[in-house]
Amino acid sequence: MALTPTERDRLLLFTAAELARARLARGLRLNVPEATALIADSVCEAARDGLRLADALERGRGVLGPNDVLPGVTGIVTEIQVEAVFDDGSRLAVISAPFGDLERQDGAPGAVLPHADALPEPAPFMTLAVCNTAAVPVSVTSHFHFFEANPRLDFDRAAAYGMRLAAPAGSSTRFDPGAVVEVGLVPMGGARVVIGFAGLVDGDLDAPGAKAEALRRAAACGYQGAVVPEGAGR
């Protein structure tokens, strides 16, 4: 059976979640990867059941409590992010407070204490106006290839090719339904090889013809703002 990289990742997540469920049923308290997999899988399954994003997030938050995990896990796992397929497309689900609202004193065992100085945002290389045409909020993480962000986000896809949000690592930007938000973008660094995301590139960003091919794929899949350049070969 041939599986896409996204399908393989989903199968791996499900397998890890099943292991966590079996251990939880035996009365064991879960560690970080087990708890993360179980909550993320619950959100993905909620999306598959037809729930809206907000309801799927609530289901994920109700799966585990602090007594279901090993000491320190609640202080380490403060947010879980997973790509889930909803009825209107794939979106990033950001599960904040994954174990419910915890009233912990600063300095308790396992607590994560933030540094007084926040990480600086990188200076934007360019800015784009982004409109969320979906009926639900959409969140995009800092290092997601912005060109491949949710198809319901309407912006100049060609300009965003090879770019990511000008935001600190691990952060995300929320786009509310119908809202227009100006975001700063910076070029993706490193080897500039993009694998996964929405599968529109899956290779070297700067390879000859890669951008035109990615735009063709995006337009064919109904991505807002994707315009195939004139004269692009097929």
PDB file of C-alpha atoms in Angstrom:
ATOM      1  CA  MET A   1       0.000   0.000   0.000  1.00  0.00           C
ATOM      2  CA  ALA A   2       1.494   3.314  -1.077  1.00  0.00           C
ATOM      3  CA  LEU A   3       1.270   6.060   1.554  1.00  0.00           C
ATOM      4  CA  THR A   4       2.142   9.733   1.343  1.00  0.00           C
ATOM      5  CA  PRO A   5       4.554  11.201   3.933  1.00  0.00           C
ATOM      6  CA  THR A   6       1.573  12.836   5.664  1.00  0.00           C
ATOM      7  CA  GLU A   7      -0.296   9.528   5.825  1.00  0.00           C
ATOM      8  CA  ARG A   8       2.777   7.781   7.249  1.00  0.00           C
ATOM      9  CA  ASP A   9       3.102  10.472   9.928  1.00  0.00           C
ATOM     10  CA  ARG A  10      -0.584  10.080  10.819  1.00  0.00           C
ATOM     11  CA  LEU A  11      -0.199   6.301  11.098  1.00  0.00           C
ATOM     12  CA  LEU A  12       2.848   6.722  13.358  1.00  0.00           C
ATOM     13  CA  LEU A  13       0.937   9.147  15.589  1.00  0.00           C
ATOM     14  CA  PHE A  14      -2.002   6.747  15.834  1.00  0.00           C
ATOM     15  CA  THR A  15       0.294   3.835  16.751  1.00  0.00           C
ATOM     16  CA  ALA A  16       1.954   5.873  19.509  1.00  0.00           C
ATOM     17  CA  ALA A  17      -1.456   6.951  20.799  1.00  0.00           C
ATOM     18  CA  GLU A  18      -2.690   3.345  20.885  1.00  0.00           C
ATOM     19  CA  LEU A  19       0.350   2.373  22.952  1.00  0.00           C
ATOM     20  CA  ALA A  20      -0.404   5.239  25.329  1.00  0.00           C
ATOM     21  CA  ARG A  21      -4.053   4.140  25.634  1.00  0.00           C
ATOM     22  CA  ALA A  22      -2.997   0.574  26.453  1.00  0.00           C
ATOM     23  CA  ARG A  23      -0.568   1.739  29.139  1.00  0.00           C
ATOM     24  CA  LEU A  24      -3.114   4.135  30.598  1.00  0.00           C
ATOM     25  CA  ALA A  25      -5.654   1.296  30.750  1.00  0.00           C
ATOM     26  CA  ARG A  26      -3.108  -0.740  32.768  1.00  0.00           C
ATOM     27  CA  GLY A  27      -2.936   2.059  35.311  1.00  0.00           C
ATOM     28  CA  LEU A  28       0.377   3.503  34.183  1.00  0.00           C
ATOM     29  CA  ARG A  29       1.028   7.236  34.176  1.00  0.00           C
ATOM     30  CA  LEU A  30       2.153   8.562  30.785  1.00  0.00           C
ATOM     31  CA  ASN A  31       5.432  10.217  29.845  1.00  0.00           C
ATOM     32  CA  VAL A  32       5.893  13.199  27.518  1.00  0.00           C
ATOM     33  CA  PRO A  33       5.753  11.452  24.106  1.00  0.00           C
ATOM     34  CA  GLU A  34       2.888   9.181  25.208  1.00  0.00           C
ATOM     35  CA  ALA A  35       0.759  12.055  26.508  1.00  0.00           C
ATOM     36  CA  THR A  36       1.540  14.205  23.476  1.00  0.00           C
ATOM     37  CA  ALA A  37       0.611  11.442  21.033  1.00  0.00           C
ATOM     38  CA  LEU A  38      -2.644  10.598  22.811  1.00  0.00           C
ATOM     39  CA  ILE A  39      -3.879  14.200  22.944  1.00  0.00           C
ATOM     40  CA  ALA A  40      -2.825  14.970  19.353  1.00  0.00           C
ATOM     41  CA  ASP A  41      -4.481  11.781  18.067  1.00  0.00           C
ATOM     42  CA  SER A  42      -7.693  12.658  19.908  1.00  0.00           C
ATOM     43  CA  VAL A  43      -7.836  16.019  18.154  1.00  0.00           C
ATOM     44  CA  CYS A  44      -7.193  14.404  14.749  1.00  0.00           C
ATOM     45  CA  GLU A  45      -9.967  11.875  15.358  1.00  0.00           C
ATOM     46  CA  ALA A  46     -12.325  14.619  16.467  1.00  0.00           C
ATOM     47  CA  ALA A  47     -11.654  16.388  13.175  1.00  0.00           C
ATOM     48  CA  ARG A  48     -12.325  13.127  11.324  1.00  0.00           C
ATOM     49  CA  ASP A  49     -15.639  12.842  13.207  1.00  0.00           C
ATOM     50  CA  GLY A  50     -16.678  16.181  11.697  1.00  0.00           C
ATOM     51  CA  LEU A  51     -16.152  18.418  14.724  1.00  0.00           C
ATOM     52  CA  ARG A  52     -15.188  22.059  14.295  1.00  0.00           C
ATOM     53  CA  LEU A  53     -11.743  23.217  15.358  1.00  0.00           C
ATOM     54  CA  ALA A  54     -12.845  24.681  18.702  1.00  0.00           C
ATOM     55  CA  ASP A  55     -14.741  21.493  19.641  1.00  0.00           C
ATOM     56  CA  ALA A  56     -11.813  19.286  18.582  1.00  0.00           C
ATOM     57  CA  LEU A  57      -9.475  21.316  20.805  1.00  0.00           C
ATOM     58  CA  GLU A  58     -11.837  20.918  23.760  1.00  0.00           C
ATOM     59  CA  ARG A  59     -11.939  17.163  23.221  1.00  0.00           C
ATOM     60  CA  GLY A  60      -8.150  17.074  23.234  1.00  0.00           C
ATOM     61  CA  ARG A  61      -7.980  19.031  26.498  1.00  0.00           C
ATOM     62  CA  GLY A  62     -10.358  16.588  28.160  1.00  0.00           C
ATOM     63  CA  VAL A  63      -8.384  13.421  27.418  1.00  0.00           C
ATOM     64  CA  LEU A  64      -5.814  13.591  30.223  1.00  0.00           C
ATOM     65  CA  GLY A  65      -5.512  15.247  33.599  1.00  0.00           C
ATOM     66  CA  PRO A  66      -2.429  15.886  35.736  1.00  0.00           C
ATOM     67  CA  ASN A  67      -2.955  12.602  37.586  1.00  0.00           C
ATOM     68  CA  ASP A  68      -2.722  10.638  34.322  1.00  0.00           C
ATOM     69  CA  VAL A  69       0.875  11.664  33.600  1.00  0.00           C
ATOM     70  CA  LEU A  70       4.247  11.330  35.291  1.00  0.00           C
ATOM     71  CA  PRO A  71       5.497  14.140  37.561  1.00  0.00           C
ATOM     72  CA  GLY A  72       6.855  17.074  35.557  1.00  0.00           C
ATOM     73  CA  VAL A  73       4.983  16.295  32.330  1.00  0.00           C
ATOM     74  CA  THR A  74       2.424  19.077  32.805  1.00  0.00           C
ATOM     75  CA  GLY A  75       5.251  21.589  33.124  1.00  0.00           C
ATOM     76  CA  ILE A  76       6.990  20.375  29.973  1.00  0.00           C
ATOM     77  CA  VAL A  77       3.981  19.886  27.692  1.00  0.00           C
ATOM     78  CA  THR A  78       2.303  23.286  27.791  1.00  0.00           C
ATOM     79  CA  GLU A  79       1.181  23.325  24.146  1.00  0.00           C
ATOM     80  CA  ILE A  80       0.672  20.657  21.483  1.00  0.00           C
ATOM     81  CA  GLN A  81       0.456  21.391  17.745  1.00  0.00           C
ATOM     82  CA  VAL A  82      -0.858  18.923  15.182  1.00  0.00           C
ATOM     83  CA  GLU A  83      -2.073  19.152  11.580  1.00  0.00           C
ATOM     84  CA  ALA A  84      -5.636  17.806  11.491  1.00  0.00           C
ATOM     85  CA  VAL A  85      -7.910  17.261   8.494  1.00  0.00           C
ATOM     86  CA  PHE A  86     -11.285  18.942   8.998  1.00  0.00           C
ATOM     87  CA  ASP A  87     -14.280  18.897   6.689  1.00  0.00           C
ATOM     88  CA  ASP A  88     -13.119  22.144   5.076  1.00  0.00           C
ATOM     89  CA  GLY A  89      -9.427  21.278   4.821  1.00  0.00           C
ATOM     90  CA  SER A  90      -6.232  20.688   6.767  1.00  0.00           C
ATOM     91  CA  ARG A  91      -5.465  23.135   9.566  1.00  0.00           C
ATOM     92  CA  LEU A  92      -2.977  23.459  12.369  1.00  0.00           C
ATOM     93  CA  ALA A  93      -4.637  22.682  15.701  1.00  0.00           C
ATOM     94  CA  VAL A  94      -2.855  24.341  18.625  1.00  0.00           C
ATOM     95  CA  ILE A  95      -3.851  22.730  21.938  1.00  0.00           C
ATOM     96  CA  SER A  96      -2.938  25.145  24.704  1.00  0.00           C
ATOM     97  CA  ALA A  97      -3.291  23.986  28.330  1.00  0.00           C
ATOM     98  CA  PRO A  98      -3.509  20.361  27.104  1.00  0.00           C
ATOM     99  CA  PHE A  99      -4.207  19.014  30.620  1.00  0.00           C
ATOM    100  CA  GLY A 100      -6.817  21.634  31.487  1.00  0.00           C
ATOM    101  CA  ASP A 101      -6.290  24.784  33.515  1.00  0.00           C
ATOM    102  CA  LEU A 102      -3.600  23.975  36.065  1.00  0.00           C
ATOM    103  CA  GLU A 103      -3.170  26.092  39.148  1.00  0.00           C
ATOM    104  CA  ARG A 104       0.517  25.539  39.924  1.00  0.00           C
ATOM    105  CA  GLN A 105       2.811  27.756  41.926  1.00  0.00           C
ATOM    106  CA  ASP A 106       5.908  28.993  40.148  1.00  0.00           C
ATOM    107  CA  GLY A 107       8.844  26.799  41.034  1.00  0.00           C
ATOM    108  CA  ALA A 108       6.768  23.638  41.598  1.00  0.00           C
ATOM    109  CA  PRO A 109       8.493  20.405  40.492  1.00  0.00           C
ATOM    110  CA  GLY A 110       8.415  20.143  36.730  1.00  0.00           C
ATOM    111  CA  ALA A 111       7.448  23.764  36.175  1.00  0.00           C
ATOM    112  CA  VAL A 112       8.965  25.647  33.231  1.00  0.00           C
ATOM    113  CA  LEU A 113       9.983  29.169  34.195  1.00  0.00           C
ATOM    114  CA  PRO A 114      10.225  31.594  31.254  1.00  0.00           C
ATOM    115  CA  HIS A 115      13.183  33.923  30.950  1.00  0.00           C
ATOM    116  CA  ALA A 116      12.411  37.525  31.804  1.00  0.00           C
ATOM    117  CA  ASP A 117      13.404  38.671  28.310  1.00  0.00           C
ATOM    118  CA  ALA A 118      11.271  37.388  25.438  1.00  0.00           C
ATOM    119  CA  LEU A 119      12.961  36.067  22.327  1.00  0.00           C
ATOM    120  CA  PRO A 120      13.271  38.827  19.727  1.00  0.00           C
ATOM    121  CA  GLU A 121      11.319  38.647  16.502  1.00  0.00           C
ATOM    122  CA  PRO A 122      13.479  38.605  13.359  1.00  0.00           C
ATOM    123  CA  ALA A 123      13.251  41.759  11.246  1.00  0.00           C
ATOM    124  CA  PRO A 124      10.744  41.142   8.421  1.00  0.00           C
ATOM    125  CA  PHE A 125      12.087  40.927   4.882  1.00  0.00           C
ATOM    126  CA  MET A 126       8.638  41.793   3.506  1.00  0.00           C
ATOM    127  CA  THR A 127       5.024  42.200   4.645  1.00  0.00           C
ATOM    128  CA  LEU A 128       1.860  40.651   3.243  1.00  0.00           C
ATOM    129  CA  ALA A 129      -1.848  41.238   3.844  1.00  0.00           C
ATOM    130  CA  VAL A 130      -3.553  37.932   4.675  1.00  0.00           C
ATOM    131  CA  CYS A 131      -7.329  37.410   4.753  1.00  0.00           C
ATOM    132  CA  ASN A 132      -8.876  34.357   6.391  1.00  0.00           C
ATOM    133  CA  THR A 133     -11.800  33.363   4.170  1.00  0.00           C
ATOM    134  CA  ALA A 134     -12.656  30.331   6.335  1.00  0.00           C
ATOM    135  CA  ALA A 135     -15.444  30.275   8.903  1.00  0.00           C
ATOM    136  CA  VAL A 136     -13.050  29.209  11.675  1.00  0.00           C
ATOM    137  CA  PRO A 137      -9.766  30.604  13.043  1.00  0.00           C
ATOM    138  CA  VAL A 138      -6.520  29.472  11.409  1.00  0.00           C
ATOM    139  CA  SER A 139      -3.126  29.400  13.125  1.00  0.00           C
ATOM    140  CA  VAL A 140       0.251  29.223  11.359  1.00  0.00           C
ATOM    141  CA  THR A 141       3.461  28.408  13.220  1.00  0.00           C
ATOM    142  CA  SER A 142       6.661  30.420  12.907  1.00  0.00           C
ATOM    143  CA  HIS A 143       8.631  27.998  10.701  1.00  0.00           C
ATOM    144  CA  PHE A 144       5.815  26.718   8.478  1.00  0.00           C
ATOM    145  CA  HIS A 145       6.449  27.361   4.772  1.00  0.00           C
ATOM    146  CA  PHE A 146       3.956  30.212   4.505  1.00  0.00           C
ATOM    147  CA  PHE A 147       3.361  29.595   0.798  1.00  0.00           C
ATOM    148  CA  GLU A 148       1.759  26.271   1.800  1.00  0.00           C
ATOM    149  CA  ALA A 149      -0.370  27.625   4.661  1.00  0.00           C
ATOM    150  CA  ASN A 150      -4.091  26.804   4.869  1.00  0.00           C
ATOM    151  CA  PRO A 151      -5.764  27.084   1.425  1.00  0.00           C
ATOM    152  CA  ARG A 152      -8.496  29.308   2.902  1.00  0.00           C
ATOM    153  CA  LEU A 153      -5.951  32.034   3.665  1.00  0.00           C
ATOM    154  CA  ASP A 154      -6.005  34.537   0.796  1.00  0.00           C
ATOM    155  CA  PHE A 155      -2.678  36.284   0.071  1.00  0.00           C
ATOM    156  CA  ASP A 156      -0.057  36.605  -2.656  1.00  0.00           C
ATOM    157  CA  ARG A 157       1.221  33.005  -2.698  1.00  0.00           C
ATOM    158  CA  ALA A 158       3.948  33.747  -5.231  1.00  0.00           C
ATOM    159  CA  ALA A 159       5.427  36.456  -2.991  1.00  0.00           C
ATOM    160  CA  ALA A 160       5.342  34.092   0.008  1.00  0.00           C
ATOM    161  CA  TYR A 161       7.232  31.301  -1.762  1.00  0.00           C
ATOM    162  CA  GLY A 162      10.287  30.286   0.269  1.00  0.00           C
ATOM    163  CA  MET A 163       9.212  32.434   3.211  1.00  0.00           C
ATOM    164  CA  ARG A 164       8.183  31.869   6.823  1.00  0.00           C
ATOM    165  CA  LEU A 165       6.703  34.151   9.460  1.00  0.00           C
ATOM    166  CA  ALA A 166       9.038  36.725  11.014  1.00  0.00           C
ATOM    167  CA  ALA A 167       8.305  35.367  14.481  1.00  0.00           C
ATOM    168  CA  PRO A 168      10.272  33.638  17.263  1.00  0.00           C
ATOM    169  CA  ALA A 169      10.670  29.876  16.929  1.00  0.00           C
ATOM    170  CA  GLY A 170       7.762  27.926  18.374  1.00  0.00           C
ATOM    171  CA  SER A 171       5.293  30.814  18.231  1.00  0.00           C
ATOM    172  CA  SER A 172       2.227  30.997  16.006  1.00  0.00           C
ATOM    173  CA  THR A 173       0.035  33.661  14.393  1.00  0.00           C
ATOM    174  CA  ARG A 174      -3.759  33.428  14.543  1.00  0.00           C
ATOM    175  CA  PHE A 175      -6.028  34.568  11.713  1.00  0.00           C
ATOM    176  CA  ASP A 176      -9.643  35.050  12.768  1.00  0.00           C
ATOM    177  CA  PRO A 177     -12.503  34.425  10.286  1.00  0.00           C
ATOM    178  CA  GLY A 178     -12.900  37.323   7.857  1.00  0.00           C
ATOM    179  CA  ALA A 179     -10.001  39.262   9.367  1.00  0.00           C
ATOM    180  CA  VAL A 180      -7.200  40.829   7.334  1.00  0.00           C
ATOM    181  CA  VAL A 181      -3.830  40.666   9.084  1.00  0.00           C
ATOM    182  CA  GLU A 182      -0.515  42.133   7.947  1.00  0.00           C
ATOM    183  CA  VAL A 183       2.313  39.703   8.620  1.00  0.00           C
ATOM    184  CA  GLY A 184       6.063  39.992   8.259  1.00  0.00           C
ATOM    185  CA  LEU A 185       7.929  37.261   6.383  1.00  0.00           C
ATOM    186  CA  VAL A 186      11.577  36.235   6.207  1.00  0.00           C
ATOM    187  CA  PRO A 187      13.300  33.780   3.839  1.00  0.00           C
ATOM    188  CA  MET A 188      13.613  30.209   5.040  1.00  0.00           C
ATOM    189  CA  GLY A 189      17.230  29.476   5.919  1.00  0.00           C
ATOM    190  CA  GLY A 190      19.509  26.467   6.002  1.00  0.00           C
ATOM    191  CA  ALA A 191      19.660  24.262   2.917  1.00  0.00           C
ATOM    192  CA  ARG A 192      16.246  25.628   1.815  1.00  0.00           C
ATOM    193  CA  VAL A 193      14.869  22.142   1.276  1.00  0.00           C
ATOM    194  CA  VAL A 194      11.174  21.832   2.143  1.00  0.00           C
ATOM    195  CA  ILE A 195       9.707  18.389   2.870  1.00  0.00           C
ATOM    196  CA  GLY A 196       6.147  17.732   3.991  1.00  0.00           C
ATOM    197  CA  PHE A 197       3.926  20.679   4.966  1.00  0.00           C
ATOM    198  CA  ALA A 198       1.135  20.604   2.327  1.00  0.00           C
ATOM    199  CA  GLY A 199       3.230  18.673  -0.202  1.00  0.00           C
ATOM    200  CA  LEU A 200       3.310  21.518  -2.738  1.00  0.00           C
ATOM    201  CA  VAL A 201       7.122  21.604  -2.936  1.00  0.00           C
ATOM    202  CA  ASP A 202       8.767  18.537  -1.315  1.00  0.00           C
ATOM    203  CA  GLY A 203      12.282  19.411  -2.390  1.00  0.00           C
ATOM    204  CA  ASP A 204      14.741  22.197  -3.112  1.00  0.00           C
ATOM    205  CA  LEU A 205      12.985  25.564  -2.981  1.00  0.00           C
ATOM    206  CA  ASP A 206      15.443  27.095  -5.425  1.00  0.00           C
ATOM    207  CA  ALA A 207      15.540  24.270  -7.995  1.00  0.00           C
ATOM    208  CA  PRO A 208      14.776  25.368 -11.578  1.00  0.00           C
ATOM    209  CA  GLY A 209      11.025  25.404 -12.165  1.00  0.00           C
ATOM    210  CA  ALA A 210      10.205  24.518  -8.534  1.00  0.00           C
ATOM    211  CA  LYS A 211       8.287  27.725  -7.832  1.00  0.00           C
ATOM    212  CA  ALA A 212       6.193  27.554 -11.012  1.00  0.00           C
ATOM    213  CA  GLU A 213       5.384  23.896 -10.348  1.00  0.00           C
ATOM    214  CA  ALA A 214       4.396  24.666  -6.756  1.00  0.00           C
ATOM    215  CA  LEU A 215       2.098  27.453  -7.951  1.00  0.00           C
ATOM    216  CA  ARG A 216       0.476  25.077 -10.457  1.00  0.00           C
ATOM    217  CA  ARG A 217      -0.139  22.529  -7.701  1.00  0.00           C
ATOM    218  CA  ALA A 218      -1.538  25.168  -5.371  1.00  0.00           C
ATOM    219  CA  ALA A 219      -3.889  26.552  -8.019  1.00  0.00           C
ATOM    220  CA  ALA A 220      -5.066  23.035  -8.926  1.00  0.00           C
ATOM    221  CA  CYS A 221      -5.831  22.338  -5.241  1.00  0.00           C
ATOM    222  CA  GLY A 222      -7.834  25.556  -4.839  1.00  0.00           C
ATOM    223  CA  TYR A 223      -5.384  27.558  -2.724  1.00  0.00           C
ATOM    224  CA  GLN A 224      -6.506  31.178  -2.424  1.00  0.00           C
ATOM    225  CA  GLY A 225      -4.079  33.652  -3.999  1.00  0.00           C
ATOM    226  CA  ALA A 226      -2.247  31.070  -6.124  1.00  0.00           C
ATOM    227  CA  VAL A 227      -1.836  32.432  -9.663  1.00  0.00           C
ATOM    228  CA  VAL A 228       0.040  30.386 -12.263  1.00  0.00           C
ATOM    229  CA  PRO A 229       2.587  32.623 -14.046  1.00  0.00           C
ATOM    230  CA  GLU A 230       1.939  33.293 -17.726  1.00  0.00           C
ATOM    231  CA  GLY A 231       3.964  31.132 -20.069  1.00  0.00           C
ATOM    232  CA  ALA A 232       4.655  28.469 -17.458  1.00  0.00           C
ATOM    233  CA  GLY A 233       5.029  25.096 -19.146  1.00  0.00           C
ATOM    234  CA  ARG A 234       3.027  22.068 -18.150  1.00  0.00           C
TER     235      ARG A 234
END
